[in-house]
Each structure stands twice: as structure tokens, then as C-alpha cells.
């Protein structure tokens, strides 16, 4: 299953954007209002839960300076990645797009497609005010 957020443009450099997204504790400010739990577990790992959903642990798996950050599932039964693509438009203008990729059976994919799509859209929308 692959989902994409809308692309947003930030009035920040790619370096500022990358540094913000590299610090996992900053993801708390990007979360939707219906978050019920957020906890930083390590310098590169955090746990969050949305009301009515199981807890999810994400770990930073890859970081390409100023262009890409990959967060992946850390434990649990589901294997997926959340990828942030950061693209410079000009000196202080940056495009950001989130990609969600995971291997799920069709029943699970049907259940999580809506909530995950809404989550990544909220994460990227909240970047406009958080970064």
C-alpha cells in the first residue's frame, strides 16, 4: 500500500526543514488533535497513539542531509515506512511531501487507508506552522 500527502511549500531552507524533521521530538507538534499519547523513547525513536488506534512506534531509519528522512515501524506486527521528501525550490523555499509505504493484507489496508491518509495529510499541513 502506498499513500502520498499533498505537497506543501514552506518558507524555510531545506536545511531548517531537514533539521526540524530529524529531531523526533518535533513530531509531537505535527500530530493531529486526536492524539492520545506521544512519547520520545530515544534520540531517534518515538511512540504515538491516536484515539481509537493502537500505539505506533517509529524509528528514524535513514537520513539524507537536507533531502530525505525515512521513519520506519520499530517493532509490532506491521512493517511500514514514512518518508519525507524535501526539495529546494529556492534559497528559503522548500517543498515537502510525505509518502507512506507498507505491506498489508487487503483487509488491513482497507481499515487503515483512511486514517493513515488523514494522518500524513495532517502532519504535512501542520509543518506550515510548526517549522
Coordinates of C-alpha atoms in Angstrom, one line a residue:
X1 CA 0.0 0.0 0.0
X2 CA 1.3 3.4 -0.9
X3 CA -0.1 6.8 0.1
X4 CA 1.1 10.3 -0.6
X5 CA 0.4 13.6 1.2
X6 CA -0.3 16.8 -0.7
X7 CA 3.0 18.7 -1.4
X8 CA 3.4 21.8 0.7
X9 CA 5.7 24.7 0.3
X10 CA 7.5 26.1 3.4
X11 CA 9.2 29.5 3.7
X12 CA 12.2 27.7 5.1
X13 CA 15.5 26.4 3.8
X14 CA 15.9 22.7 3.1
X15 CA 18.5 22.6 6.0
X16 CA 16.0 24.1 8.5
X17 CA 13.3 21.8 7.4
X18 CA 15.6 18.7 7.5
X19 CA 16.9 19.6 10.9
X20 CA 13.3 20.0 12.3
X21 CA 12.2 16.7 10.9
X22 CA 15.4 15.0 12.0
X23 CA 14.6 15.7 15.7
X24 CA 11.9 13.1 16.5
X25 CA 10.5 15.1 19.5
X26 CA 9.3 17.7 16.9
X27 CA 6.8 15.3 15.5
X28 CA 4.6 16.0 18.6
X29 CA 3.9 19.4 17.2
X30 CA 2.8 17.9 13.9
X31 CA 0.4 15.4 15.3
X32 CA -3.4 15.8 14.8
X33 CA -5.7 17.0 17.6
X34 CA -7.0 13.5 18.4
X35 CA -3.6 12.3 19.6
X36 CA -3.9 10.4 22.9
X37 CA -0.2 9.7 23.6
X38 CA 3.2 10.9 22.4
X39 CA 6.4 9.7 24.0
X40 CA 10.1 10.1 22.9
X41 CA 11.7 6.7 23.5
X42 CA 15.2 7.5 22.2
X43 CA 17.1 10.1 20.2
X44 CA 15.7 8.5 17.0
X45 CA 12.6 6.8 18.2
X46 CA 9.1 7.8 19.4
X47 CA 5.7 6.3 20.2
X48 CA 2.3 7.8 19.5
X49 CA -1.3 6.8 19.6
X50 CA -4.4 8.4 18.1
X51 CA -7.7 7.9 19.9
X52 CA -9.2 4.5 18.9
X53 CA -6.0 3.3 17.3
X54 CA -3.1 1.1 18.6
X55 CA 0.2 2.7 19.6
X56 CA 2.7 3.0 16.9
X57 CA 6.5 3.2 17.4
X58 CA 8.5 5.0 14.7
X59 CA 12.3 4.9 14.4
X60 CA 14.5 7.0 12.1
X61 CA 15.9 4.5 9.6
X62 CA 17.6 6.8 7.1
X63 CA 18.5 10.5 6.8
X64 CA 19.9 12.0 3.6
X65 CA 21.0 15.6 4.6
X66 CA 18.6 18.2 3.5
X67 CA 16.6 16.0 1.2
X68 CA 15.1 12.9 2.8
X69 CA 14.2 11.3 6.1
X70 CA 12.8 7.8 6.5
X71 CA 10.9 6.7 9.6
X72 CA 10.0 3.1 9.9
X73 CA 8.0 0.9 12.2
X74 CA 10.0 -0.2 15.2
X75 CA 8.6 -3.5 16.4
X76 CA 5.0 -4.5 16.3
X77 CA 3.3 -6.6 13.7
X78 CA 3.1 -4.1 10.9
X79 CA 6.1 -3.2 8.6
X80 CA 5.9 0.2 7.0
X81 CA 7.8 3.4 6.3
X82 CA 7.0 7.1 6.4
X83 CA 9.3 9.0 4.0
X84 CA 9.7 12.8 3.9
X85 CA 11.0 14.2 0.6
X86 CA 12.4 17.6 1.0
X87 CA 13.1 19.6 -2.2
X88 CA 14.6 23.1 -2.5
X89 CA 12.7 25.5 -4.8
X90 CA 14.9 28.5 -4.0
X91 CA 17.0 29.7 -1.0
X92 CA 14.3 29.9 1.5
X93 CA 11.5 28.0 -0.2
X94 CA 11.2 24.2 0.3
X95 CA 8.7 21.6 -0.9
X96 CA 7.8 18.8 1.4
X97 CA 5.8 15.6 0.6
X98 CA 5.2 12.6 2.8
X99 CA 5.0 9.1 1.4
X100 CA 3.6 6.1 3.4
X101 CA 4.6 2.6 2.2
X102 CA 3.7 -0.7 3.8
X103 CA 2.9 -4.3 3.2
X104 CA -0.6 -5.1 4.4
X105 CA -3.2 -7.7 3.6
X106 CA -6.2 -6.3 1.8
X107 CA -8.5 -6.3 4.9
X108 CA -5.9 -4.4 7.0
X109 CA -5.2 -2.0 4.1
X110 CA -8.9 -1.2 3.8
X111 CA -9.1 -0.5 7.5
X112 CA -6.1 1.8 7.8
X113 CA -6.0 3.6 4.4
X114 CA -8.4 6.4 5.6
X115 CA -6.8 7.1 9.0
X116 CA -3.2 6.9 7.7
X117 CA -4.1 9.1 4.7
X118 CA -5.6 11.7 7.1
X119 CA -2.6 11.4 9.4
X120 CA 0.0 12.1 6.8
X121 CA -2.1 15.0 5.4
X122 CA -2.3 16.5 8.9
X123 CA 1.5 16.0 9.5
X124 CA 2.4 17.9 6.4
X125 CA -0.2 20.6 6.9
X126 CA 1.0 21.2 10.4
X127 CA 4.5 21.8 9.2
X128 CA 3.5 25.2 7.9
X129 CA 3.0 26.5 11.4
X130 CA 5.4 24.2 13.3
X131 CA 8.7 24.7 11.4

